[in-house]
Coordinates of C-alpha atoms and ligand atoms in Angstrom, one line a residue:
M1 CA 118.1 33.0 110.2
F2 CA 116.3 35.1 107.6
N3 CA 114.9 38.2 109.2
Y4 CA 111.3 38.6 107.9
K5 CA 110.5 41.5 110.2
Y6 CA 113.4 43.5 108.7
L7 CA 112.2 42.5 105.1
L8 CA 108.7 43.7 105.9
Q9 CA 110.0 47.0 107.3
V10 CA 112.1 47.6 104.1
F11 CA 109.1 46.7 102.0
C12 CA 106.8 49.2 103.8
F13 CA 109.4 51.9 103.7
G14 CA 109.7 51.3 99.9
I15 CA 106.0 51.6 99.5
I16 CA 105.9 54.8 101.4
L17 CA 108.6 56.3 99.2
V18 CA 106.8 55.3 96.1
V19 CA 103.5 56.8 97.3
Q20 CA 105.3 60.0 98.4
K21 CA 107.1 60.3 95.1
T22 CA 103.8 59.8 93.1
M23 CA 102.0 62.3 95.3
Q24 CA 104.8 64.8 94.8
N25 CA 104.8 64.2 91.0
T26 CA 101.1 64.8 90.8
T27 CA 101.1 67.9 93.0
L28 CA 104.0 69.1 90.8
C29 CA 101.9 68.7 87.7
T30 CA 98.7 70.4 88.7
F31 CA 98.0 73.9 89.8
P32 CA 95.9 74.2 93.0
P33 CA 92.2 74.6 92.5
G34 CA 91.4 78.3 92.2
F35 CA 94.7 79.2 90.6
K36 CA 94.0 81.5 87.6
F37 CA 95.7 82.1 84.3
G38 CA 95.5 85.2 82.3
T39 CA 97.3 87.3 79.7
A40 CA 98.2 91.0 79.4
T41 CA 98.7 94.1 77.2
S42 CA 98.8 97.8 77.7
A43 CA 97.0 100.7 76.0
Y44 CA 99.7 102.4 74.1
Q45 CA 101.2 99.1 73.0
I46 CA 98.0 97.8 71.3
E47 CA 95.3 100.4 70.9
G48 CA 96.5 102.7 68.1
A49 CA 93.9 105.4 67.3
W50 CA 96.3 107.8 68.9
N51 CA 94.3 111.0 68.0
V52 CA 90.8 110.0 67.4
S53 CA 87.5 111.1 69.1
G54 CA 89.1 113.6 71.4
K55 CA 92.2 111.7 72.6
T56 CA 95.1 114.0 73.2
P57 CA 98.9 113.0 73.0
S58 CA 100.6 111.0 75.7
I59 CA 104.4 111.1 76.2
W60 CA 104.6 108.2 73.9
D61 CA 102.8 109.9 71.1
F62 CA 105.0 112.9 71.7
A63 CA 108.2 111.0 71.8
T64 CA 107.6 108.8 68.9
H65 CA 106.6 111.8 66.7
N66 CA 109.3 114.2 67.8
N67 CA 112.1 112.1 69.1
F68 CA 111.8 109.1 66.7
E69 CA 115.5 108.3 66.7
S70 CA 114.9 107.0 70.3
I71 CA 112.9 104.2 68.8
I72 CA 115.1 101.5 67.2
D73 CA 113.0 101.1 64.1
R74 CA 111.7 104.7 64.2
S75 CA 108.2 103.3 64.5
N76 CA 105.3 104.4 66.7
G77 CA 102.0 103.2 68.3
D78 CA 99.8 105.3 66.0
I79 CA 98.1 102.2 64.8
A80 CA 99.9 99.5 66.8
C81 CA 97.6 96.4 66.9
D82 CA 94.6 98.6 66.0
S83 CA 92.8 97.2 69.2
Y84 CA 90.8 100.4 69.4
N85 CA 88.9 99.1 66.3
Q86 CA 89.2 95.4 66.9
I87 CA 87.6 94.7 70.3
D88 CA 85.6 91.8 68.9
V89 CA 88.6 90.1 67.3
D90 CA 90.6 90.5 70.5
I91 CA 87.8 89.1 72.7
A92 CA 87.4 86.2 70.4
N93 CA 91.1 85.5 70.6
L94 CA 91.0 85.8 74.4
Q95 CA 88.2 83.2 74.4
L96 CA 90.2 81.0 72.2
L97 CA 93.1 81.2 74.7
N98 CA 90.6 80.3 77.4
V99 CA 92.0 82.8 79.9
S100 CA 90.2 83.6 83.2
F101 CA 91.3 87.2 83.2
Y102 CA 92.7 89.8 80.9
R103 CA 95.1 92.5 82.1
F104 CA 95.0 95.8 80.1
S105 CA 95.5 99.4 80.8
I106 CA 93.5 102.6 80.4
S107 CA 94.9 105.3 78.3
W108 CA 94.8 108.4 80.5
T109 CA 94.5 110.8 77.6
R110 CA 91.7 108.9 76.0
L111 CA 89.6 109.1 79.2
L112 CA 90.7 112.5 80.5
P113 CA 92.1 114.4 77.4
N114 CA 92.7 117.6 79.4
A115 CA 94.4 116.3 82.5
G116 CA 93.8 118.8 85.2
N117 CA 90.2 119.7 84.4
N118 CA 87.2 117.4 84.9
F119 CA 86.2 116.8 81.3
I120 CA 85.6 113.1 80.8
N121 CA 85.8 112.1 77.1
P122 CA 82.6 110.2 76.2
D123 CA 84.4 108.2 73.6
G124 CA 87.0 107.0 76.2
V125 CA 84.1 105.9 78.4
R126 CA 82.4 104.2 75.5
Y127 CA 85.5 102.3 74.5
Y128 CA 86.5 101.0 77.9
N129 CA 82.9 100.2 78.8
E130 CA 82.6 98.1 75.6
V131 CA 85.9 96.2 76.4
I132 CA 84.9 95.6 80.0
D133 CA 81.3 94.5 79.2
K134 CA 82.4 92.2 76.4
L135 CA 85.0 90.6 78.5
I136 CA 82.5 90.0 81.3
A137 CA 79.9 88.7 78.8
H138 CA 82.6 86.1 77.8
N139 CA 83.4 85.2 81.3
I140 CA 86.8 86.9 81.3
D141 CA 87.6 89.1 84.4
P142 CA 89.0 92.5 83.6
M143 CA 92.2 93.2 85.5
V144 CA 92.9 96.9 84.9
T145 CA 96.2 98.8 85.1
I146 CA 95.5 102.5 85.7
F147 CA 98.9 103.7 84.7
H148 CA 101.1 101.8 82.2
W149 CA 103.6 104.5 81.3
D150 CA 101.5 106.7 78.9
L151 CA 101.4 109.9 80.9
P152 CA 99.6 112.9 79.3
Q153 CA 102.2 115.1 77.5
S154 CA 100.6 118.1 79.0
L155 CA 101.6 116.8 82.5
Q156 CA 105.1 116.0 81.2
D157 CA 105.3 119.7 80.2
L158 CA 104.8 120.5 83.8
G159 CA 107.6 118.1 84.9
G160 CA 105.7 114.8 84.8
W161 CA 106.5 112.4 87.7
T162 CA 109.1 114.7 89.1
N163 CA 106.4 117.2 89.9
K164 CA 104.5 116.5 93.1
L165 CA 101.3 118.0 91.5
T166 CA 101.2 115.0 89.2
I167 CA 100.0 113.0 92.2
E168 CA 96.8 115.0 92.4
Y169 CA 96.2 114.6 88.6
Y170 CA 96.8 110.9 88.9
L171 CA 94.3 110.6 91.8
Q172 CA 91.7 112.4 89.7
F173 CA 92.3 109.8 87.0
A174 CA 92.3 106.9 89.4
R175 CA 89.0 108.1 91.0
T176 CA 87.4 108.5 87.6
C177 CA 88.4 104.9 86.7
F178 CA 87.0 103.6 90.0
S179 CA 83.8 105.4 89.6
L180 CA 83.1 104.7 86.0
F181 CA 84.3 101.1 85.8
G182 CA 84.5 99.8 89.4
D183 CA 81.0 98.3 89.3
R184 CA 82.5 95.7 87.0
V185 CA 86.3 95.9 87.4
K186 CA 87.3 94.1 90.6
T187 CA 91.1 94.0 90.3
W188 CA 93.0 97.3 90.0
I189 CA 96.7 97.8 89.4
T190 CA 97.6 101.4 90.3
F191 CA 101.0 101.4 88.6
N192 CA 103.0 99.2 86.2
E193 CA 106.7 98.9 87.1
I194 CA 107.5 102.1 88.8
S195 CA 111.2 101.3 88.8
M196 CA 111.4 100.4 85.1
Y197 CA 109.6 103.6 84.3
C198 CA 111.6 105.9 86.5
V199 CA 115.1 104.4 85.9
S200 CA 114.6 104.1 82.1
A201 CA 113.1 107.6 81.8
Y202 CA 115.5 109.5 84.0
D203 CA 118.7 107.4 84.3
K204 CA 119.0 105.4 81.2
K205 CA 117.0 107.5 78.8
S206 CA 115.5 104.5 77.2
L207 CA 111.8 105.1 77.8
A208 CA 109.7 108.3 77.5
P209 CA 110.1 111.0 78.5
F210 CA 113.8 110.3 77.7
A211 CA 114.9 112.8 80.2
S212 CA 118.4 113.5 81.7
L213 CA 118.1 113.7 85.5
S214 CA 120.0 110.6 86.6
G215 CA 120.1 109.8 90.2
I216 CA 117.8 112.7 91.0
G217 CA 114.7 112.5 88.7
T218 CA 114.8 108.8 89.2
Y219 CA 114.1 108.9 92.9
L220 CA 111.6 111.8 92.8
C221 CA 109.7 110.0 90.1
A222 CA 109.4 106.8 92.1
H223 CA 108.7 108.7 95.3
Y224 CA 105.7 110.6 93.9
M225 CA 104.4 107.4 92.2
L226 CA 104.6 105.5 95.4
L227 CA 102.7 108.3 97.2
A228 CA 100.1 108.3 94.4
H229 CA 99.8 104.6 94.7
G230 CA 99.3 104.7 98.5
R231 CA 96.7 107.5 98.3
A232 CA 94.8 105.8 95.4
Y233 CA 94.6 102.7 97.6
R234 CA 93.2 104.7 100.5
I235 CA 90.7 106.5 98.3
Y236 CA 89.5 103.1 97.0
K237 CA 89.1 101.7 100.6
K238 CA 87.3 104.8 101.8
D239 CA 85.0 105.7 98.9
F240 CA 84.7 102.6 96.8
I241 CA 84.9 99.8 99.3
H242 CA 81.3 98.9 98.4
Q243 CA 82.5 97.8 95.0
K244 CA 84.3 94.9 96.7
G245 CA 87.4 95.0 94.6
I246 CA 91.1 94.7 95.4
V247 CA 93.9 97.1 94.6
G248 CA 97.6 96.4 94.2
L249 CA 100.6 97.4 92.0
S250 CA 103.0 95.6 89.6
I251 CA 106.6 95.7 90.7
D252 CA 109.3 94.5 88.2
S253 CA 112.4 92.6 89.2
P254 CA 114.9 90.2 87.9
W255 CA 116.5 87.8 90.3
Y256 CA 120.2 88.3 91.1
F257 CA 122.5 85.4 91.7
P258 CA 125.9 86.1 93.2
A259 CA 128.5 85.7 90.4
T260 CA 130.7 83.7 92.7
N261 CA 130.3 82.1 96.2
T262 CA 132.4 84.9 97.8
A263 CA 130.8 86.9 100.6
N264 CA 131.4 90.0 98.5
D265 CA 129.4 88.8 95.6
K266 CA 126.7 87.6 97.9
M267 CA 126.5 91.1 99.3
A268 CA 126.4 92.5 95.7
A269 CA 123.4 90.3 94.9
M270 CA 121.7 91.5 98.1
R271 CA 122.4 95.1 97.1
A272 CA 120.9 94.5 93.7
I273 CA 117.6 93.2 95.2
I274 CA 117.4 95.8 97.9
T275 CA 118.0 98.8 95.6
G276 CA 115.7 97.3 92.9
F277 CA 112.8 95.3 94.1
D278 CA 112.8 96.4 97.8
W279 CA 113.1 100.1 96.8
L280 CA 109.4 99.9 95.8
A281 CA 108.2 96.9 97.8
H282 CA 109.6 97.8 101.2
P283 CA 107.5 101.0 101.8
I284 CA 104.3 99.1 101.0
F285 CA 104.9 95.5 102.2
S286 CA 107.2 95.9 105.2
Q287 CA 106.1 97.1 108.6
T288 CA 108.0 100.4 108.3
G289 CA 106.3 102.2 105.4
D290 CA 109.7 103.4 104.4
Y291 CA 112.6 102.7 102.0
P292 CA 115.1 100.0 102.9
L293 CA 117.7 101.2 105.4
F294 CA 120.5 100.3 103.1
M295 CA 119.3 102.7 100.4
R296 CA 118.6 105.4 102.9
K297 CA 122.1 105.3 104.3
R298 CA 123.9 104.9 101.0
I299 CA 122.1 107.6 99.1
D300 CA 122.2 110.0 102.0
Y301 CA 126.0 109.4 102.2
N302 CA 126.6 109.8 98.5
S303 CA 124.5 112.9 98.3
K304 CA 126.5 114.5 101.1
Q305 CA 129.8 113.6 99.4
Q306 CA 128.5 115.2 96.3
G307 CA 127.7 118.4 98.1
F308 CA 123.9 118.1 98.2
K309 CA 122.1 119.8 101.1
E310 CA 119.4 117.2 101.1
S311 CA 119.5 113.6 100.2
R312 CA 118.7 112.7 96.6
L313 CA 116.4 110.1 98.1
P314 CA 113.4 112.0 99.3
R315 CA 111.9 111.3 102.7
F316 CA 108.4 110.2 103.7
T317 CA 106.6 112.0 106.5
T318 CA 105.1 109.9 109.3
K319 CA 101.7 110.4 107.8
E320 CA 102.9 109.3 104.4
K321 CA 104.5 106.2 105.9
A322 CA 101.2 105.3 107.4
I323 CA 99.4 105.7 104.1
L324 CA 102.0 103.5 102.3
Q325 CA 102.4 100.7 104.8
G326 CA 100.0 97.9 103.9
S327 CA 98.6 99.7 100.9
A328 CA 98.2 96.7 98.6
D329 CA 95.8 93.7 98.7
F330 CA 98.3 91.8 96.5
L331 CA 101.8 92.1 95.1
G332 CA 101.9 92.1 91.3
L333 CA 105.2 90.7 90.1
N334 CA 106.6 91.3 86.7
H335 CA 109.5 89.0 86.1
Y336 CA 111.4 88.0 82.9
T337 CA 115.0 87.0 83.7
S338 CA 117.9 86.8 86.1
K339 CA 121.4 88.3 86.2
L340 CA 124.7 87.7 88.1
A341 CA 125.9 90.4 90.5
S342 CA 129.4 90.9 91.7
M343 CA 131.1 93.5 93.9
P344 CA 133.1 96.1 92.0
M345 CA 136.9 96.3 92.6
S346 CA 136.3 99.5 94.5
E347 CA 133.0 101.1 95.7
K348 CA 131.5 103.1 92.9
A349 CA 131.5 106.8 93.8
S350 CA 131.6 109.7 91.5
E351 CA 130.8 113.4 91.2
M352 CA 128.1 112.2 88.8
T353 CA 124.7 111.4 90.3
S354 CA 123.4 108.1 89.1
Y355 CA 121.1 105.4 90.3
E356 CA 123.6 102.7 89.0
I357 CA 126.4 104.3 91.0
D358 CA 124.3 104.4 94.1
R359 CA 123.6 100.7 93.7
S360 CA 127.2 99.9 93.3
F361 CA 127.6 96.4 91.9
D362 CA 128.5 94.8 88.5
I363 CA 126.3 92.8 86.3
S364 CA 127.1 89.8 84.1
F365 CA 125.4 86.7 82.7
D366 CA 126.1 83.0 83.0
P367 CA 127.1 82.0 79.4
K368 CA 125.2 78.7 79.9
W369 CA 121.9 80.5 80.3
P370 CA 119.8 80.2 77.1
K371 CA 119.3 83.5 75.2
S372 CA 116.2 85.3 73.9
A373 CA 116.0 88.0 71.3
R374 CA 116.5 90.7 74.0
N375 CA 120.2 90.7 74.9
H376 CA 119.8 90.8 78.6
F377 CA 116.7 88.6 78.9
K378 CA 118.2 85.1 79.5
V379 CA 116.1 82.1 80.3
V380 CA 116.7 81.4 83.9
P381 CA 113.5 79.9 85.4
Q382 CA 115.1 78.9 88.7
G383 CA 115.6 82.6 89.4
L384 CA 111.8 83.2 89.6
R385 CA 111.5 80.6 92.4
K386 CA 114.3 82.3 94.3
L387 CA 112.6 85.6 94.0
L388 CA 109.2 84.2 95.2
L389 CA 111.0 82.6 98.2
Y390 CA 112.7 85.9 98.9
I391 CA 109.3 87.7 98.8
R392 CA 107.8 85.0 101.1
D393 CA 110.5 85.4 103.7
T394 CA 111.0 89.2 103.5
Y395 CA 107.3 90.2 103.4
N396 CA 105.5 87.7 105.4
N397 CA 104.2 85.6 102.4
P398 CA 101.9 88.1 100.8
I399 CA 99.4 87.2 98.0
V400 CA 101.4 87.4 94.8
Y401 CA 100.0 87.6 91.3
I402 CA 102.5 87.2 88.5
T403 CA 101.3 90.1 86.4
E404 CA 103.9 89.6 83.6
N405 CA 106.2 86.9 82.4
G406 CA 107.1 86.1 78.9
Y407 CA 109.7 85.5 76.2
A408 CA 111.2 87.9 73.6
G409 CA 111.3 86.7 70.1
D410 CA 112.6 88.8 67.2
H411 CA 110.8 90.5 64.3
S412 CA 111.3 87.4 62.1
E413 CA 109.4 85.1 64.5
Y414 CA 106.1 83.7 63.0
I415 CA 104.1 81.0 64.6
D416 CA 106.6 78.3 65.4
D417 CA 107.6 79.8 68.7
H418 CA 109.0 76.7 70.3
D419 CA 111.3 78.8 72.6
R420 CA 108.3 80.6 74.0
V421 CA 106.5 77.3 74.6
S422 CA 109.5 76.0 76.5
Y423 CA 110.1 79.3 78.4
T424 CA 106.4 79.3 79.6
N425 CA 106.7 75.6 80.7
L426 CA 109.9 76.1 82.5
Y427 CA 108.8 79.2 84.4
L428 CA 105.4 77.7 85.3
T429 CA 107.2 74.6 86.7
E430 CA 109.2 76.8 89.0
I431 CA 106.1 78.7 90.1
L432 CA 104.4 75.4 90.9
K433 CA 107.4 74.3 93.0
A434 CA 107.2 77.6 94.8
I435 CA 103.5 77.0 95.5
V436 CA 103.6 73.3 96.4
I437 CA 107.1 73.0 98.0
D438 CA 107.8 76.4 99.3
K439 CA 104.2 77.3 100.2
C440 CA 104.5 80.7 98.5
N441 CA 101.1 82.4 98.1
V442 CA 101.0 82.8 94.3
T443 CA 97.5 82.6 93.0
K444 CA 97.6 84.1 89.4
Y445 CA 99.8 83.9 86.4
T446 CA 99.8 86.4 83.6
S447 CA 101.6 85.7 80.3
W448 CA 103.1 88.7 78.6
S449 CA 101.9 89.2 76.0
F450 CA 98.5 88.3 74.6
M451 CA 99.7 89.4 71.1
D452 CA 102.8 91.0 69.5
N453 CA 102.7 94.8 70.1
F454 CA 104.7 98.0 70.1
E455 CA 107.6 97.1 72.3
W456 CA 108.5 100.6 73.5
H457 CA 112.0 101.7 72.4
D458 CA 112.4 98.4 70.6
G459 CA 109.5 99.4 68.3
Y460 CA 108.3 96.3 66.4
T461 CA 111.7 94.5 66.4
L462 CA 110.8 92.3 69.3
R463 CA 107.8 90.0 69.7
F464 CA 106.4 88.8 72.9
G465 CA 102.9 87.7 71.8
M466 CA 101.1 84.4 71.9
F467 CA 99.3 85.7 68.8
H468 CA 101.4 86.8 65.9
V469 CA 100.4 90.3 64.5
D470 CA 101.2 91.2 60.9
F471 CA 102.1 94.9 61.2
N472 CA 102.3 95.2 57.4
D473 CA 98.7 94.3 57.1
P474 CA 96.4 97.2 57.4
K475 CA 94.0 94.9 59.2
R476 CA 96.8 93.8 61.6
K477 CA 95.9 90.2 61.1
R478 CA 96.3 88.1 64.2
T479 CA 97.4 84.4 63.9
P480 CA 97.8 82.0 66.9
K481 CA 101.3 80.8 67.6
K482 CA 102.3 77.4 69.0
S483 CA 102.6 79.0 72.4
M484 CA 98.9 80.0 72.2
Y485 CA 97.9 76.3 71.9
A486 CA 100.4 75.2 74.5
Y487 CA 99.3 77.8 77.1
R488 CA 95.6 77.0 76.3
N489 CA 96.2 73.4 77.3
I490 CA 97.9 74.4 80.5
I491 CA 94.9 76.6 81.3
R492 CA 92.3 73.9 80.3
F493 CA 93.8 71.2 82.4
G494 CA 95.5 73.3 85.1
T495 CA 98.4 71.0 84.5
L496 CA 101.9 71.2 83.1
P497 CA 102.4 69.7 79.7
R498 CA 105.0 67.1 80.8
C499 CA 102.2 65.5 82.7
L500 CA 99.8 65.4 79.8
S501 CA 100.4 62.3 77.6
F502 CA 98.9 63.8 74.5
E503 CA 100.8 67.1 74.7
K504 CA 103.7 65.9 72.6
S505 CA 101.5 65.5 69.6
I506 CA 100.4 69.2 69.7
Ligands
LIG601 C1 106.4 96.1 80.5 C2 105.8 95.8 79.2 C3 106.8 95.4 78.2 C4 107.5 94.1 78.6 C5 108.5 93.5 77.7 C6 107.5 95.1 80.9 O1 108.6 95.8 81.5 O2 105.5 96.3 81.5 O3 105.0 96.9 78.8 O4 106.2 95.2 76.9 O5 108.2 94.5 79.8 O6 109.6 94.4 77.5

């Protein structure tokens, strides 16, 4: 006899599946209410006006003028995007993009030209007040990075971030920013990418100050920056709490997939994350206030083998650990790409001191990963979801702001930047999965970059912007690219393009 009951059960089950699938599809289309989209730049990369109205040289002014062979096209940021003179154009473009917030940085030597004394440059105050006031007048929240790599050259002459004194100078700078602008700026990023800065400056010699102190300067630099971060956070909480803002930092990290399924390569991938991301995140977001144990042991051991009396990885005092532990209201994550990690044939050890040797793993790339104009920036969106999961599980699901994510085009790119449109969609899809399925606490996304700009040692040979900038035009004309329109739609509807029927016609 025909079993109606069974048929009904199958039918109901089918309905449930369809409803579940539809619900999942809609939740995987739309960002949660309150999720915010923004875009970012940094002072040296866009402002220009390197020596006007009292501004003194930063390490980037110095390097590009005196060490210009370090920059691929021998260019500099003397004019860059001329943003110092084009506040209104920039604000109009931000408005066109429809962002909720704009992340930019403050040029230390524009605000405090004589780092070390208390002179505040009125023109610096005027300029940043104007930027902030105009942003707010247009309903765009300022998200301010205090230090985005442009250290005063006068402090570099004293040893820069390898000199403990720089912490005190930085705190004076941070305090000045809080007190001048904190009535309107409610989101502060103390440091941009400590590891990129310190490793590139001291190990790879690919960013200013292009110094040679590998495996020593690298750790000192990060150690003092971490301490400066922790103390700036505590200063804000003690003296500026009435401003009701939040303070965090931006940590850069790729994701590392094991090159093969072997236990060794899995271990190599873990090493890569621990000695990269966790190096900076662990002291702040773990319960210990200290470096990861793996780094402690490994660098202590290597240092001893190399005949050092003290470990090349400095130690925090108990008081310093207490300052660092929990010293961030959010974790800013700058993420562009992923890599493959494998275990080297034999442990890397050498008489030479080097961060890379301390990390001891090999890097490669999956040939199937799509390329970008920067060799080692492949398009691997699934890596971002993995990294977000790792953060959730390792650090008790902190609030994460993606403070940078973007695609490198080359100098020939104009406005048809399909690859950037696709990159942004793919990475945002993974972020949405991380939020909806994995319950990661990601609440903000920042595209890098608002417009093409001076790309550090790559000069103007790479373009990351959603607005094209004509660097041959004295007016530095900005033109929206396809990605500007595509991102604007995502922001407007809070929805991924594949879920918008009209998107294909854009
Ligand atoms: C930096 C930006 C830079 C971007 C692209 C990040 O590491 O914070 O200043 O332009 O990467 O290279």
